[in-house]
Amino acid sequence: MEPVRFPFDNSYARDLPGFYAPCEPEPAPAPRLVHFNHALAEELQLGLADHDADGLAAIFSGNCLPMEATPIAQAYAGHQFGQFSPQLGDGRALLIGEVIDRLGRRRDIAFKGSGRTPFSRRGDGKAALGPMLREVLIGEAMNALGISSTRALAVVATGEQVYRDRPLPGATLTRVAGSHIRVGTFEYFAAHGTVDQVGRLADYTIARHYPELQDGECRHLHFLRAVAERQAALVAQWMHVGFIHGVMNTDNMSLAGETIDYGPCAFMESYDPKAVFSSIDELGRYAYGRQPRIARWNLARLAEALLPLIAPEQQRAVELATEVLDAFPGCYERHWLDGMCAKLGLEPQARAGEGEVAALAEDWLALLQANRVDFTLAWRRLADAAEGHDAPLRSLFGEHRALDPWMARWRARCAGEDAQCAAAGVPAPADARARRMRGVNPWLIARNHLVEEALEAATDDGDLAPFEQLLAALALPYQERPELARFAEPAPAAFTRSFRTFCGT
Ligand code: AMP
Ligand code: MG
């Protein structure tokens, strides 16, 4: 097959020599296309509309690389569960190039599971089909929810087996990202490189992701602040939908502000700040409720790497960086509260009176926790209550009257806002609040039992139908579809109690 030509413009390979190792993908013996996102390929202007499944499998297995691809394994380090690992890097991933998408955004195209690289250490550089399909399902679910995320373009079964606790079908995933620059990328050059290298990486990242800061004074301090702002917004969005990343190591935190590295992630079922699903997170470091604090901890590691650029005198640099880090909780809180207002069907906090709305939100969550109520269903049924249908919501609570005092406060708040609107001559139709709430409180999330069911069918029986059905359903998470009611149901409690996720290694 003639190699295709993608409209590559490979700035990382071109501008940052010494920050990666060139490396070719290993050939796949019998590539077979398992999944392809045609709409995303069009968005990336890859010119693949006329390619059949075999042609796409050849390209996205790495067997027939596009012309002018410059496959590289990026160097990075990282703090894993709090411990510094000075040498990580792309052990099973290759950046094959960058394109400018239809909206003018620069996007990385990278393979995952395409074989060994100079950073593979003892790993085989390969990936199993199940975890790659998991990344497709959860990443696409996040994207459809409106949460910034890497995307999955293709999955190709390689035709060989990979050996984990048992032999599994191997696969490569093609991942699309704003970039793959991580906090750990900075840590790597702060630990092994020169200040000049950290500066070049920072300036590259600023130009790519924060161009408005390029020519200003103190740009590296502003850069730290801007990264913190994006992380605060992102983690607040995770919290709003009950997403648990599961492995928030600094090498899994993207400077582009995208959710990246879908390993042991999961959506929470009943509300519990301590919810953890990852088998390796024994101490609950990355539990649902700890995510905002961990984001700040990770930003502190970025700040350390940037210190020599922030100010020539270390003491001064530490003071300036500390100010940014100390502002993080307040910044996160604002994003969290904005989203909570919307979820509660209230006006943005500026008009709502911050303290009262925060208390309303906190008390609602406490009720969900005390009654072990499904997080997603509770929010969705609160929208029904906004239209006067309380029964579906009440039925989630064992003690039906448990909600009464809170509901009275919430209704008073809503009524107060409606009265203000009426006074201002803005009509507030009865169903408008419910409609708004249904636009931010998903009807569907990627529930763990459904994800597992789909992956098992694909891995054990070669049956992709459950995967495809679930993926299609997750594309419209805010739209209630009675024929898909099964997908909106919580998992059986016994399933959730014993459910564990694994890093897809
Ligand atoms: P992750 O848990 O996916 O964030 O990966 C952590 C580190 O382990 C990264 O440096 C990966 O490249 C590396 N890694 C994970 N799985 C493999 C594998 N099968 N072979 C080689 N390196 C791997
Ligand atoms: Mg990773």
XYZ file of C-alpha atoms and ligand atoms in Angstrom:
529
model
C 0.000 0.000 0.000
C 1.207 3.513 -0.859
C 1.741 5.564 2.307
C -0.855 8.286 2.850
C 0.078 11.908 3.358
C -1.224 13.657 6.490
C -0.867 17.459 6.642
C 1.804 17.135 9.337
C 3.590 20.032 10.973
C 5.727 18.346 13.604
C 6.800 21.213 15.853
C 7.840 19.151 18.893
C 10.241 17.017 16.837
C 11.486 20.098 14.980
C 11.821 22.633 17.807
C 12.863 20.461 20.740
C 15.701 18.149 19.693
C 17.083 16.428 22.779
C 13.635 16.157 24.383
C 12.746 12.794 22.847
C 14.121 9.670 21.206
C 13.241 8.894 17.568
C 11.723 5.433 17.449
C 9.796 3.306 14.943
C 6.637 1.347 15.801
C 6.988 -2.425 15.852
C 5.131 -4.162 13.012
C 1.789 -5.779 13.796
C 1.491 -9.311 12.340
C -2.215 -9.224 11.397
C -3.782 -5.793 11.923
C -7.581 -5.593 11.990
C -9.531 -2.371 12.423
C -11.680 -2.515 15.552
C -12.785 1.095 15.895
C -12.421 4.268 13.866
C -13.849 7.728 14.510
C -14.532 9.093 11.006
C -15.883 12.410 12.258
C -12.699 13.025 14.242
C -10.549 12.075 11.216
C -12.419 14.701 9.225
C -11.982 17.272 11.981
C -8.232 16.579 11.750
C -8.313 16.902 7.948
C -6.523 13.595 7.471
C -8.031 12.897 4.030
C -9.000 9.317 4.829
C -12.583 9.290 3.543
C -11.766 6.824 0.731
C -9.831 4.341 2.845
C -11.359 0.984 3.679
C -10.943 -0.889 6.960
C -7.814 -2.745 5.793
C -6.173 0.468 4.664
C -6.962 2.157 7.973
C -5.715 -0.893 9.894
C -2.403 -0.729 8.012
C -1.988 2.970 8.851
C -3.101 2.876 12.481
C -1.212 -0.284 13.386
C 1.927 1.606 12.436
C 2.663 -0.878 9.623
C 2.302 1.776 6.966
C 3.204 5.121 8.497
C 1.968 8.256 6.748
C 4.557 10.209 4.769
C 6.538 12.701 6.827
C 5.562 11.099 10.124
C 8.389 11.640 12.633
C 7.717 8.989 15.273
C 9.267 9.930 18.603
C 9.099 8.735 22.200
C 8.926 11.744 24.517
C 11.073 11.949 27.635
C 9.355 12.604 30.942
C 9.658 11.885 34.638
C 6.938 12.025 37.254
C 5.782 11.665 40.815
C 3.883 8.397 41.076
C 1.826 8.075 44.265
C 4.010 10.781 45.754
C 7.362 9.187 44.876
C 9.654 10.704 42.269
C 10.446 8.452 39.297
C 13.186 10.301 37.452
C 12.937 8.223 34.284
C 9.534 7.384 32.803
C 8.924 8.590 29.256
C 6.844 7.060 26.484
C 7.430 3.388 27.195
C 4.599 2.236 25.005
C 3.601 5.316 23.079
C 4.902 7.201 20.063
C 4.007 10.672 18.890
C 3.848 10.286 15.118
C 3.164 13.915 14.312
C 0.986 16.987 14.682
C -1.708 18.404 12.438
C -3.705 21.614 12.490
C -7.385 20.725 12.728
C -10.314 22.339 10.989
C -10.640 24.892 13.784
C -6.970 25.836 13.579
C -5.955 23.929 16.692
C -2.675 22.004 16.774
C -3.306 18.356 17.719
C -0.902 15.490 18.462
C -1.496 12.147 16.799
C 0.079 9.388 18.870
C 0.099 5.610 19.022
C -0.255 3.724 22.277
C 0.806 0.069 22.415
C 2.999 0.163 19.313
C 5.981 -1.600 20.851
C 9.137 -0.971 22.781
C 10.915 2.380 22.936
C 14.116 3.535 24.648
C 11.874 4.315 27.667
C 10.233 0.899 27.959
C 12.342 -0.326 30.878
C 11.085 -3.865 31.556
C 7.778 -3.374 29.745
C 6.841 -4.867 26.381
C 5.596 -1.567 24.957
C 2.337 -3.260 24.064
C -1.277 -2.816 25.086
C -4.220 -5.183 25.409
C -7.467 -4.660 23.531
C -9.667 -4.278 26.633
C -7.853 -1.300 28.189
C -7.634 0.451 24.806
C -11.396 0.094 24.280
C -11.844 1.338 27.845
C -9.922 4.486 26.924
C -12.197 4.949 23.899
C -15.386 4.582 25.941
C -14.452 6.770 28.868
C -12.541 9.401 26.894
C -15.382 9.777 24.405
C -17.892 9.868 27.267
C -15.931 12.736 28.842
C -15.745 14.571 25.556
C -19.499 14.218 25.010
C -20.084 15.516 28.540
C -18.235 18.655 27.465
C -15.101 17.945 29.508
C -11.754 18.628 27.900
C -10.165 15.296 27.022
C -7.803 13.497 24.708
C -9.736 11.638 22.011
C -9.509 8.188 20.517
C -9.198 8.103 16.737
C -8.619 4.410 16.074
C -8.146 1.019 17.677
C -6.465 -1.746 15.702
C -6.148 -5.315 16.945
C -2.555 -6.300 16.175
C -3.177 -10.024 15.717
C -0.699 -10.940 18.428
C -1.190 -11.755 22.057
C 0.161 -9.743 24.932
C 0.915 -11.401 28.228
C -0.510 -9.901 31.415
C -1.979 -12.109 34.127
C -3.155 -14.172 31.128
C -2.678 -13.942 27.349
C -4.855 -11.182 25.890
C -5.489 -9.875 22.380
C -3.076 -7.012 21.634
C -4.114 -3.650 20.197
C -2.862 -0.179 19.406
C -4.834 2.942 20.139
C -4.389 6.161 18.175
C -4.792 9.044 20.566
C -5.393 12.670 19.651
C -4.339 15.308 22.173
C -3.832 19.058 22.422
C -0.316 17.921 23.259
C 1.357 15.283 25.396
C 3.320 17.747 27.496
C 2.936 16.772 31.138
C 4.004 18.166 34.493
C 6.417 15.218 34.385
C 7.989 16.541 31.169
C 9.106 19.624 33.108
C 10.235 17.511 36.038
C 12.423 15.436 33.719
C 14.387 18.425 32.432
C 14.505 20.089 35.847
C 16.077 16.884 37.211
C 18.354 15.857 34.325
C 18.664 18.867 32.073
C 19.694 22.492 32.211
C 17.733 25.607 33.148
C 18.011 26.524 29.485
C 16.177 23.305 28.534
C 13.390 23.924 31.060
C 13.119 27.440 29.610
C 12.871 26.126 26.046
C 10.189 23.636 27.068
C 8.288 26.367 28.926
C 8.459 28.746 25.991
C 7.346 26.015 23.597
C 4.411 25.164 25.874
C 3.469 28.819 26.309
C 3.523 29.398 22.541
C 1.421 26.296 21.953
C -1.109 26.460 24.781
C -0.953 29.933 26.336
C 0.072 32.185 23.407
C -1.458 35.250 25.081
C 1.416 35.118 27.612
C 4.222 34.962 25.055
C 5.573 38.459 25.106
C 4.631 39.601 28.584
C 6.892 40.190 31.547
C 7.138 37.478 34.213
C 5.677 35.078 31.654
C 6.733 31.948 33.525
C 4.879 32.983 36.673
C 1.812 33.841 34.614
C 2.227 30.503 32.864
C 2.091 28.669 36.194
C -1.030 30.637 37.126
C -2.696 29.893 33.784
C -1.956 26.162 34.071
C -3.395 26.215 37.601
C -6.517 27.976 36.362
C -7.088 25.361 33.657
C -6.535 22.496 36.098
C -8.955 24.050 38.581
C -11.622 24.275 35.885
C -10.951 20.732 34.693
C -10.972 19.059 38.095
C -14.150 20.956 39.031
C -15.784 19.457 35.941
C -14.636 15.981 36.985
C -16.219 16.544 40.379
C -19.477 17.682 38.801
C -19.956 14.387 36.953
C -18.428 12.048 39.550
C -15.331 11.206 37.517
C -12.447 9.597 39.373
C -9.223 9.756 37.354
C -7.625 7.094 39.520
C -3.951 7.788 38.836
C -3.288 11.514 39.090
C 0.468 11.109 38.977
C 2.298 14.172 37.702
C 3.120 12.351 34.460
C -0.620 12.038 33.860
C -1.377 15.749 34.187
C -1.480 17.561 30.870
C -0.281 21.136 30.434
C -2.955 21.533 27.774
C -5.554 21.113 30.524
C -7.034 17.948 29.046
C -8.037 14.801 30.871
C -5.346 12.339 29.851
C -4.375 8.729 30.480
C -7.485 6.680 30.997
C -6.162 3.823 33.092
C -7.981 2.893 36.276
C -10.494 5.741 36.016
C -14.164 5.211 36.812
C -17.391 7.072 37.405
C -18.705 7.123 40.937
C -22.049 5.435 41.576
C -23.451 6.391 45.000
C -21.979 9.607 46.322
C -18.931 9.101 48.524
C -15.912 11.421 48.697
C -13.797 8.385 49.621
C -14.765 6.471 46.475
C -11.749 4.679 44.963
C -11.776 1.915 42.371
C -8.122 1.553 41.410
C -6.615 -1.713 42.635
C -3.242 -0.080 43.252
C -4.547 2.956 45.155
C -4.637 1.181 48.482
C -4.448 4.334 50.603
C -7.019 6.260 48.600
C -4.537 8.946 47.579
C -6.539 9.528 44.398
C -10.026 9.104 45.875
C -12.841 11.174 44.365
C -12.847 13.817 47.081
C -9.064 14.235 47.138
C -8.719 15.207 43.486
C -8.672 18.984 43.986
C -5.942 18.690 46.642
C -3.910 16.374 44.449
C -4.170 18.782 41.530
C -2.633 21.434 43.748
C 0.081 19.024 44.898
C 0.925 18.288 41.265
C 1.034 22.003 40.467
C 3.544 22.424 43.278
C 5.813 19.964 41.447
C 5.436 22.019 38.274
C 6.213 25.159 40.255
C 9.416 23.584 41.589
C 10.565 22.786 38.079
C 9.845 26.354 36.960
C 11.463 28.127 39.948
C 14.722 29.144 38.216
C 12.674 30.781 35.462
C 10.298 32.599 37.795
C 12.930 34.761 39.483
C 16.738 34.728 39.586
C 16.760 34.706 43.378
C 15.380 31.422 44.734
C 13.743 32.886 47.842
C 11.821 35.365 45.704
C 10.842 32.689 43.184
C 9.475 30.507 45.988
C 7.416 33.417 47.354
C 5.899 34.164 43.965
C 5.126 30.525 43.166
C 3.632 29.996 46.625
C 1.216 32.857 46.038
C -0.053 31.114 42.917
C -0.379 27.767 44.688
C -2.160 29.370 47.647
C -4.675 30.912 45.282
C -5.508 27.510 43.792
C -8.127 26.377 46.342
C -10.107 29.610 45.919
C -9.867 29.345 42.163
C -11.038 25.739 42.234
C -13.858 26.647 44.620
C -15.154 29.295 42.197
C -15.236 26.841 39.308
C -16.841 24.213 41.507
C -19.509 26.611 42.756
C -20.278 27.915 39.258
C -20.943 24.365 38.149
C -22.929 23.541 41.278
C -25.175 26.565 40.690
C -25.927 25.308 37.205
C -26.550 21.772 38.459
C -28.944 23.128 41.077
C -30.754 25.166 38.437
C -29.678 28.459 39.987
C -28.227 31.573 38.459
C -24.451 31.935 38.441
C -23.122 32.562 41.923
C -22.437 36.274 41.459
C -26.164 36.931 41.638
C -27.009 34.071 43.940
C -25.085 34.978 47.089
C -22.105 32.696 47.479
C -22.321 31.445 51.034
C -25.915 30.362 50.879
C -25.555 28.488 47.597
C -22.362 26.766 48.756
C -24.210 25.589 51.874
C -27.131 24.401 49.765
C -24.754 22.399 47.561
C -22.796 20.948 50.499
C -25.961 19.952 52.356
C -27.364 18.257 49.261
C -24.154 16.229 48.891
C -24.252 15.317 52.584
C -27.801 14.015 52.089
C -26.715 11.942 49.096
C -23.836 10.496 51.096
C -25.886 9.718 54.213
C -28.519 7.950 52.108
C -26.042 6.285 49.695
C -27.870 7.758 46.741
C -26.680 7.367 43.168
C -24.936 10.650 42.290
C -25.983 10.827 38.636
C -29.608 9.805 39.140
C -30.096 12.172 42.054
C -29.043 15.212 40.052
C -31.078 14.175 37.062
C -34.188 13.634 39.146
C -33.716 16.970 40.833
C -34.501 18.394 37.387
C -37.825 16.506 37.483
C -38.460 18.025 40.899
C -37.901 21.466 39.374
C -41.028 20.724 37.327
C -42.930 19.553 40.379
C -42.355 15.796 39.960
C -40.747 14.925 43.282
C -41.579 11.232 43.442
C -38.742 9.916 41.228
C -36.193 11.788 43.359
C -37.754 10.814 46.666
C -37.778 7.149 45.699
C -33.952 7.221 45.702
C -33.943 7.993 49.416
C -34.781 5.184 51.828
C -36.413 7.629 54.213
C -38.755 9.618 51.951
C -39.029 12.598 54.262
C -35.241 12.963 54.633
C -35.232 15.437 51.802
C -38.010 17.727 53.011
C -36.090 20.468 54.826
C -33.505 20.691 52.065
C -36.151 20.746 49.326
C -37.902 23.605 51.079
C -34.683 25.663 51.103
C -33.941 24.860 47.458
C -37.492 25.746 46.380
C -37.329 29.030 48.276
C -34.098 29.877 46.508
C -35.580 29.032 43.100
C -38.719 31.021 43.859
C -36.592 34.001 44.903
C -34.761 33.945 41.576
C -38.003 33.586 39.620
C -39.438 36.581 41.485
C -36.360 38.647 40.588
C -36.760 37.675 36.942
C -40.444 38.565 36.981
C -39.635 41.942 38.560
C -37.136 42.561 35.776
C -39.790 41.673 33.206
C -38.052 38.443 32.145
C -40.577 35.612 31.942
C -39.518 32.356 33.647
C -41.525 29.499 32.137
C -42.076 26.624 34.541
C -40.037 24.114 32.549
C -37.094 26.391 31.716
C -35.189 25.555 34.909
C -35.713 21.812 34.426
C -34.506 22.076 30.844
C -31.366 23.958 31.882
C -30.689 21.400 34.604
C -31.022 18.536 32.125
C -28.399 20.238 29.990
C -25.779 20.000 32.751
C -26.840 16.928 34.748
C -26.206 13.891 32.538
C -28.766 11.168 32.130
C -25.998 8.773 31.151
C -22.464 8.185 32.354
C -20.080 5.344 31.483
C -21.205 3.044 34.265
C -18.629 0.540 35.387
C -20.690 -2.610 34.951
C -21.617 -1.645 31.387
C -18.036 -0.793 30.499
C -16.863 -4.129 31.903
C -19.622 -6.009 30.079
C -18.593 -4.396 26.774
C -14.879 -5.080 27.282
C -15.462 -8.676 28.294
C -17.548 -9.355 25.196
C -14.860 -7.790 22.992
C -11.934 -9.556 24.676
C -13.381 -12.980 25.434
C -15.836 -13.464 22.565
C -14.616 -11.039 19.902
C -18.095 -9.481 20.070
C -17.924 -5.725 19.555
C -21.672 -5.081 19.538
C -21.953 -4.163 23.252
C -18.952 -1.797 22.899
C -20.497 -0.096 19.880
C -23.924 0.217 21.503
C -22.480 1.737 24.646
C -20.226 4.100 22.704
C -23.179 5.307 20.629
C -25.287 5.817 23.758
C -22.531 7.799 25.507
C -22.335 10.254 22.610
C -25.540 11.968 23.859
C -25.248 11.883 27.637
C -27.754 14.630 28.375
C -30.545 13.194 26.251
C -32.989 10.849 27.898
C -33.858 7.905 25.636
C -36.348 5.433 27.111
C -35.092 2.619 24.858
C -31.687 2.925 26.560
C -33.072 2.910 30.109
C -30.871 -0.062 31.015
C -27.756 2.102 30.465
C -28.960 4.715 32.944
C -29.518 2.272 35.806
C -26.935 2.087 38.605
C -24.826 -1.039 38.888
C -25.975 -3.647 41.409
C -24.488 -2.606 44.773
C -22.609 -5.900 45.086
C -20.879 -5.228 41.754
C -19.768 -1.769 42.844
C -18.500 -3.036 46.199
C -16.119 -5.496 44.587
C -15.318 -3.555 41.407
C -11.615 -2.751 40.909
C -9.903 -1.052 38.000
C -6.388 -1.715 36.786
C -3.721 0.373 35.122
C -3.809 -0.780 31.523
C -0.218 -1.964 31.427
P 0.841 4.905 32.856
O 0.473 4.067 34.032
O 0.152 4.465 31.581
O 0.704 6.360 33.102
O 2.375 4.609 32.585
C 3.413 4.904 33.474
C 4.735 4.651 32.812
O 4.905 3.250 32.510
C 4.940 5.383 31.495
O 6.289 5.754 31.409
C 4.596 4.338 30.472
O 5.204 4.583 29.231
C 5.163 3.081 31.125
N 4.483 1.864 30.653
C 3.231 1.485 30.948
N 2.940 0.306 30.349
C 4.029 -0.077 29.663
C 4.362 -1.215 28.858
N 3.500 -2.205 28.627
N 5.597 -1.251 28.327
C 6.476 -0.265 28.553
N 6.240 0.808 29.302
C 5.033 0.917 29.863
Mg 0.751 7.880 31.911
